[in-house]
CSV table of C-alpha atoms in Angstrom, one decimal:
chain,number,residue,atom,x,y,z
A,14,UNK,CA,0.0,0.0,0.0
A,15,UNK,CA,1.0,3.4,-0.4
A,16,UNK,CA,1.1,5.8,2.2
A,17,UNK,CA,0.5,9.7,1.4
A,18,UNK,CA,2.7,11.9,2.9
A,19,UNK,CA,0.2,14.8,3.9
A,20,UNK,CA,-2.1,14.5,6.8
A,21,UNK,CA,-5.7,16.7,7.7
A,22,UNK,CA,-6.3,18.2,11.4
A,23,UNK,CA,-9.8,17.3,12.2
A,24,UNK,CA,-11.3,20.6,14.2
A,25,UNK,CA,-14.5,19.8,16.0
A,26,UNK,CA,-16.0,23.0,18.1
A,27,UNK,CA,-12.6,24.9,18.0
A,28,UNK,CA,-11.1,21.5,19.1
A,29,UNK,CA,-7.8,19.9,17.3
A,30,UNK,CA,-8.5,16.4,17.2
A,31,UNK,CA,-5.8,14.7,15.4
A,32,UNK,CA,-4.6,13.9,11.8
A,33,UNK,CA,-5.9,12.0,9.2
A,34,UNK,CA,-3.6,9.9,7.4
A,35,UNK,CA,-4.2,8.7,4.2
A,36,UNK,CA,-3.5,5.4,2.1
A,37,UNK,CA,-4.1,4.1,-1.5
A,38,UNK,CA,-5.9,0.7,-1.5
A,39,UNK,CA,-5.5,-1.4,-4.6
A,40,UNK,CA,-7.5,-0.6,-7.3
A,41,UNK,CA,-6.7,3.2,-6.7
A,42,UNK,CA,-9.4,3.9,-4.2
A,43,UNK,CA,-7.8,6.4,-1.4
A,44,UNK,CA,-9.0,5.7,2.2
A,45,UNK,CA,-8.1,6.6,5.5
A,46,UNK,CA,-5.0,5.4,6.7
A,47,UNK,CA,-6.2,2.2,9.1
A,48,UNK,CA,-4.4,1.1,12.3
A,49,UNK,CA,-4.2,-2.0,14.4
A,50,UNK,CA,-7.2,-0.3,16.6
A,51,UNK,CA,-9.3,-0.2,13.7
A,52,UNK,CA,-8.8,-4.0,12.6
A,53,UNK,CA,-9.6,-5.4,16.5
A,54,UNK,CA,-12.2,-3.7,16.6
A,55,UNK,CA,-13.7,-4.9,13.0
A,56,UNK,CA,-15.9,-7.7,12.5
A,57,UNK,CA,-14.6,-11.4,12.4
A,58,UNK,CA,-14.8,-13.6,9.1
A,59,UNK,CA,-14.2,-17.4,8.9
A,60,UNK,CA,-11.9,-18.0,5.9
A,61,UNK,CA,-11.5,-22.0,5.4
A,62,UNK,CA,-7.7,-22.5,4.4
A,63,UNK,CA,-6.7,-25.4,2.1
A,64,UNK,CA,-3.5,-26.5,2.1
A,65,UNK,CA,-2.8,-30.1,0.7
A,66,UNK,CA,-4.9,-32.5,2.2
A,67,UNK,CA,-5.3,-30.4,5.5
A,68,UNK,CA,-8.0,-27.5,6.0
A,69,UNK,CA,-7.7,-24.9,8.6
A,70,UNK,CA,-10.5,-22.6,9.5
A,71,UNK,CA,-9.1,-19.0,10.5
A,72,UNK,CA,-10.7,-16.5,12.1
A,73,UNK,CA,-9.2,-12.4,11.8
A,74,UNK,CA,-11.1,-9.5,11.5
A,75,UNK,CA,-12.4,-8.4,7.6
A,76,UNK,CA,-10.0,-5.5,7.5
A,77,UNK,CA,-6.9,-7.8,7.7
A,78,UNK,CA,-3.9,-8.1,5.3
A,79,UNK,CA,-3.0,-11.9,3.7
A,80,UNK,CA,0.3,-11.1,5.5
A,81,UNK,CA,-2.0,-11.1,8.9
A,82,UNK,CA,-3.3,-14.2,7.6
A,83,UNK,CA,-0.1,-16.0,7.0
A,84,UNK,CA,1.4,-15.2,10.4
A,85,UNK,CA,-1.8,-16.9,11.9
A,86,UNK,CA,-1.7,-19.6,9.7
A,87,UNK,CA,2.1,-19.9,10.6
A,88,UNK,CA,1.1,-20.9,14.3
A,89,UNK,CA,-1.2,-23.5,12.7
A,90,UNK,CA,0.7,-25.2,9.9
A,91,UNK,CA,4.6,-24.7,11.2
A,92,UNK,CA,5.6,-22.7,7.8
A,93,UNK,CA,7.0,-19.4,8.2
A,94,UNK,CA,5.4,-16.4,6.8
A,95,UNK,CA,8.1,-16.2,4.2
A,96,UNK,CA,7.6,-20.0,3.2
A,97,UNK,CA,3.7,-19.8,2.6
A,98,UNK,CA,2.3,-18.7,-0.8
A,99,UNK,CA,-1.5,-17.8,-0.5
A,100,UNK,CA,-3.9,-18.0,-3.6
A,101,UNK,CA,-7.4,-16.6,-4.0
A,102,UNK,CA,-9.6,-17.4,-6.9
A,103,UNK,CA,-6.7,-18.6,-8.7
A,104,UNK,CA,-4.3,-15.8,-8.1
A,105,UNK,CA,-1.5,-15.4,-5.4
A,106,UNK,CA,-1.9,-12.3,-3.1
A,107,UNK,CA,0.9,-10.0,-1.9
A,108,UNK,CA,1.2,-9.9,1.8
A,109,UNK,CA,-0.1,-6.3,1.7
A,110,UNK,CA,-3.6,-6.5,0.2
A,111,UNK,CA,-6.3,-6.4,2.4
A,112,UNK,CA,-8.8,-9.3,2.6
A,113,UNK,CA,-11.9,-7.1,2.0
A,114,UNK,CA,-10.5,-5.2,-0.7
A,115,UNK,CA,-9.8,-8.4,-3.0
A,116,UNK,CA,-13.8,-9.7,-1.7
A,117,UNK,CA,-12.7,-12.3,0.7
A,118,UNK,CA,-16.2,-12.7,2.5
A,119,UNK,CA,-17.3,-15.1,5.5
A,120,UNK,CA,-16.9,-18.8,4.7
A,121,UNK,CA,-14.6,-17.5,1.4
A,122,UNK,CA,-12.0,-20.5,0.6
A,123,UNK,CA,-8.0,-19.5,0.1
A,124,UNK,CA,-5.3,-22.1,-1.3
A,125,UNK,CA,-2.0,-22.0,1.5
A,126,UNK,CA,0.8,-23.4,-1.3
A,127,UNK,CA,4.6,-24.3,0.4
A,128,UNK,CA,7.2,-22.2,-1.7
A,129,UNK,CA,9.0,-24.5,-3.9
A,130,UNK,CA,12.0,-23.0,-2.6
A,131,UNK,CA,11.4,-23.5,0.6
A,132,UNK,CA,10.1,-26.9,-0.1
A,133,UNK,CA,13.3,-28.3,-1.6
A,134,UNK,CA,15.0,-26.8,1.0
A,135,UNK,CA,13.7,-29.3,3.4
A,136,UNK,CA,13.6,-32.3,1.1
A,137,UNK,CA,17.7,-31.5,1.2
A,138,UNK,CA,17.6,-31.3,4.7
A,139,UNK,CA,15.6,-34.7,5.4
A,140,UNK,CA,17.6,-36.4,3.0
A,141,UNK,CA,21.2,-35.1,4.8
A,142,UNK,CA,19.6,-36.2,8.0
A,143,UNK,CA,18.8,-39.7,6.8
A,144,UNK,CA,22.2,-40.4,5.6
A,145,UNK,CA,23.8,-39.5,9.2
A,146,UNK,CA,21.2,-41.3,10.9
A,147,UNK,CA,22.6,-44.3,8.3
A,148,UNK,CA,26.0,-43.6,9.2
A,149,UNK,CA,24.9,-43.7,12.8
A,150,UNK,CA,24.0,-46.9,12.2
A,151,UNK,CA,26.7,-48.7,10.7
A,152,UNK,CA,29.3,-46.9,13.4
A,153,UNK,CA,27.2,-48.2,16.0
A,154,UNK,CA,27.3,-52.1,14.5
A,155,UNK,CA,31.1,-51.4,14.2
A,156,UNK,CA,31.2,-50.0,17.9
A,157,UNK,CA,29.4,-53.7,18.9
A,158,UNK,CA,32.1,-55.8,17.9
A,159,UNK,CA,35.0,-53.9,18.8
A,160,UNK,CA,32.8,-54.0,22.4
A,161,UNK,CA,33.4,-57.6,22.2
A,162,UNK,CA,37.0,-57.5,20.7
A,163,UNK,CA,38.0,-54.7,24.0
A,164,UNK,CA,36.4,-57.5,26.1
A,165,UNK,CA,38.9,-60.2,25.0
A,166,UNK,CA,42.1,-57.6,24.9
A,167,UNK,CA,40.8,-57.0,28.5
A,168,UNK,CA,41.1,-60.8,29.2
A,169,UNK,CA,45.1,-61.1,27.8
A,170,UNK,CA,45.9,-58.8,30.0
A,171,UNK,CA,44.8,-60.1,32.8
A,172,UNK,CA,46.2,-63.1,31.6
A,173,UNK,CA,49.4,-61.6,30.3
A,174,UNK,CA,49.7,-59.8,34.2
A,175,UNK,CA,49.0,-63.0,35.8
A,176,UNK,CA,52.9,-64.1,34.1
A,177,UNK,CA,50.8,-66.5,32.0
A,178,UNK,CA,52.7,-67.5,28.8
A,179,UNK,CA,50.3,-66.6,25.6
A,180,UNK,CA,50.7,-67.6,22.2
A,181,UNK,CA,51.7,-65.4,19.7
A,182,UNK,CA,48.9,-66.4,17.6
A,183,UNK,CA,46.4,-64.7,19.8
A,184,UNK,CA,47.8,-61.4,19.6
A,185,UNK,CA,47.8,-61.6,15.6
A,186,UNK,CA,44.2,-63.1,15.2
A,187,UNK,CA,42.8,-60.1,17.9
A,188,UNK,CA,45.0,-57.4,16.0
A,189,UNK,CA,43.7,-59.0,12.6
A,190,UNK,CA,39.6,-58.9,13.7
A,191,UNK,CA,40.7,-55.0,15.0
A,192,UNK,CA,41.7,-53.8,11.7
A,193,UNK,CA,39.3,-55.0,10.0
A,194,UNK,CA,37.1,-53.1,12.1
A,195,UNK,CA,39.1,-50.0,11.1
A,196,UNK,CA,38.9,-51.1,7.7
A,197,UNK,CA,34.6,-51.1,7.9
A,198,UNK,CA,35.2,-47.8,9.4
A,199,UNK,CA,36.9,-46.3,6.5
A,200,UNK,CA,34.2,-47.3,4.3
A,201,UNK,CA,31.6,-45.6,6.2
A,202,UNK,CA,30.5,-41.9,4.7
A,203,UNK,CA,29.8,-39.7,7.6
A,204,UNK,CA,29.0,-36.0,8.5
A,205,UNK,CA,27.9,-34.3,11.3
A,206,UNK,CA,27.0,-36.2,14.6
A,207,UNK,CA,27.9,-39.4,12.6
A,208,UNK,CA,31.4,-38.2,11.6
A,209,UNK,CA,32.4,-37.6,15.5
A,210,UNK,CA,31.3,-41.2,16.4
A,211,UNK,CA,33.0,-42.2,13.2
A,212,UNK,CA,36.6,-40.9,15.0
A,213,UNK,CA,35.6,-41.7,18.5
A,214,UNK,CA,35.6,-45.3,17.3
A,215,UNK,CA,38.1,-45.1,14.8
A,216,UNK,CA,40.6,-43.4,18.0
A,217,UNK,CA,39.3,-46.6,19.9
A,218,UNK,CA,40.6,-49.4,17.9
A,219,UNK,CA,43.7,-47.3,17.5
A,220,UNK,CA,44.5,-47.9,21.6
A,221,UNK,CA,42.9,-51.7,21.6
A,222,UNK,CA,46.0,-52.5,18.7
A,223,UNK,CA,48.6,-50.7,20.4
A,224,UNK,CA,47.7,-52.2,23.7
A,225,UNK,CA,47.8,-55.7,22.3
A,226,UNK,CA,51.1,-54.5,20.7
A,227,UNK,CA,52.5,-53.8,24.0
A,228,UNK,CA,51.1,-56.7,25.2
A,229,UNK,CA,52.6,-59.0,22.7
A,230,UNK,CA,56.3,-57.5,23.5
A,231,UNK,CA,55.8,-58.1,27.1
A,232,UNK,CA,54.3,-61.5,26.8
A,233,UNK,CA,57.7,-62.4,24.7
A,234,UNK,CA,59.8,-61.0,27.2
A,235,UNK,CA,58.5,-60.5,30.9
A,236,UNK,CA,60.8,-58.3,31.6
A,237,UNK,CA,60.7,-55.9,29.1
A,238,UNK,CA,59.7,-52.1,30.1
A,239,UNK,CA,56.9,-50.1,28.3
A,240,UNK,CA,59.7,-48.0,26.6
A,241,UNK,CA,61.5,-51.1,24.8
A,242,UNK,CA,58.1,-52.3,23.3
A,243,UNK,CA,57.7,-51.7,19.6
A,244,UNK,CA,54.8,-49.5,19.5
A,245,UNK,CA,52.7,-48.1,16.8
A,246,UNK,CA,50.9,-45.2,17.7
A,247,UNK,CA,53.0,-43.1,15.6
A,248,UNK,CA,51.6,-45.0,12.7
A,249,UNK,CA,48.2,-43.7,13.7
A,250,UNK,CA,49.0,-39.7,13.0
A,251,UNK,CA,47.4,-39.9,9.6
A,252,UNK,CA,43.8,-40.9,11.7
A,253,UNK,CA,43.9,-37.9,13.9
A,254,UNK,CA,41.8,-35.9,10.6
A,255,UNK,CA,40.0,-38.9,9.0
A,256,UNK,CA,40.2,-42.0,8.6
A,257,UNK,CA,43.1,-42.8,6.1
A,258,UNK,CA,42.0,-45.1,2.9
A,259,UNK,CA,41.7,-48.6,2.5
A,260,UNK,CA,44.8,-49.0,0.9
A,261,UNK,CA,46.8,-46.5,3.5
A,262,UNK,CA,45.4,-49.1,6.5
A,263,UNK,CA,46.7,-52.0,4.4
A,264,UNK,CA,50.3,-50.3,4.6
A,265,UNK,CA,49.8,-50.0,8.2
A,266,UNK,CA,49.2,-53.0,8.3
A,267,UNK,CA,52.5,-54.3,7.9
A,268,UNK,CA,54.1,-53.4,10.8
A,269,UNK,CA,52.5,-56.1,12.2
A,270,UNK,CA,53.8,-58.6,9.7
């Protein structure tokens, strides 16, 4: 709407009761500038709102703007003013028109449309959540087993600290099962939420295989000190900002060979 700059003092019996401000209304016609006062105070009118297979039925007083409507219809639906498109016999209506100006009536029907925009939007967001909630997934199956493989590094030590002579075997087959637990790791795609569980476990089997390494060195000598083990946590620097390829792990792999 257009607002006119000038303004009329009303003078009733030598009395200055205010200024009249002025507006164009669409189609030309210049009215009196109304205000929030003027809408409360108008007459309600039902409008029944369509919107896909849903139909709302909105009260707001006759003198109301289709941007009035939307922000009701906002607290109804969930879409934001901005995201709503509203359509009256056939054409879509700019926030700023007036309801009664345009000949919505009691009981007159109005088409609520998503933006497309605004639409895709979310279809990009829904799909970006449903592939970390997958990732999720699959971290959480390779967070099981390693649960099970800690479990039995847990039990060589004990056994180890007991002065219990292991085979050598052991060590290899739980250090084998380990990596390929990193290896399932490295083939998972992950963002977000899933990405930090991704390196939580990925950090995880990094200590279990070092552990097992010291473990190995001290169950082949007893009385070898922590220092004198052949460790490989320097081998795991390439982890600490991803997980390295397939083929990187499978290098790593041969310092166990």
């Amino acid at each position: 709407m257009k607002r006119l700059s000038s303004s009329k003092r009303v003078v009733v019996n030598n009395v200055v009761k205010g200024e009249i401000e002025w507006e164009v209304r669409p189609g030309g016609m210049l009215v009196q500038r109304r205000n929030m006062g003027d809408a409360s105070s108008a007459p309600l009118i039902k409008i029944k709102v369509s919107h896909s297979s849903y139909h709302h039925d909105i009260a707001l007083p006759a003198q109301s703007t289709f941007g009035d409507l939307k922000r009701v219809l906002a607290q109804e639906t969930g879409l934001e003013p901005k995201e709503q498109r509203l359509l009256f016999q056939g054409k879509e209506k700019d926030d700023e028109e007036c309801l009664h100006m345009v000949g919505v009536k009691d009981m007159s029907k109005v088409v609520l449309l998503e933006d497309p925009a605004s639409k895709e939007r979310k279809l990009e967001e829904m799909n970006r959540n449903q592939t970390v909630l997958k990732a999720c997934e699959e971290v959480a199956k390779v967070k099981s087993e390693v649960d099970k493989l800690s479990e039995k590094v847990t039990a060589l030590e004990a056994i180890v600290g007991a002065g219990t002579k292991v085979t050598e075997n052991e060590f290899l087959v739980l250090t084998e099962l380990l990596m390929v637990q990193l290896l399932q790791l490295d083939s998972i795609e992950a963002d977000g939420e899933a990405k930090v569980q991704k390196r939580v476990e990925v950090r995880r089997v990094q200590g279990l295989v070092d552990a097992l390494d010291k473990l190995k060195a001290r169950n082949s000598n007893p009385f070898v000190t922590s220092c004198n083990a052949v460790a490989v946590s320097s081998k795991w620097e390439a982890f600490e900002s991803g997980v390295p390829s397939s083929t990187r792990i499978t290098q790593e792999w041969e310092v166990f060979d």
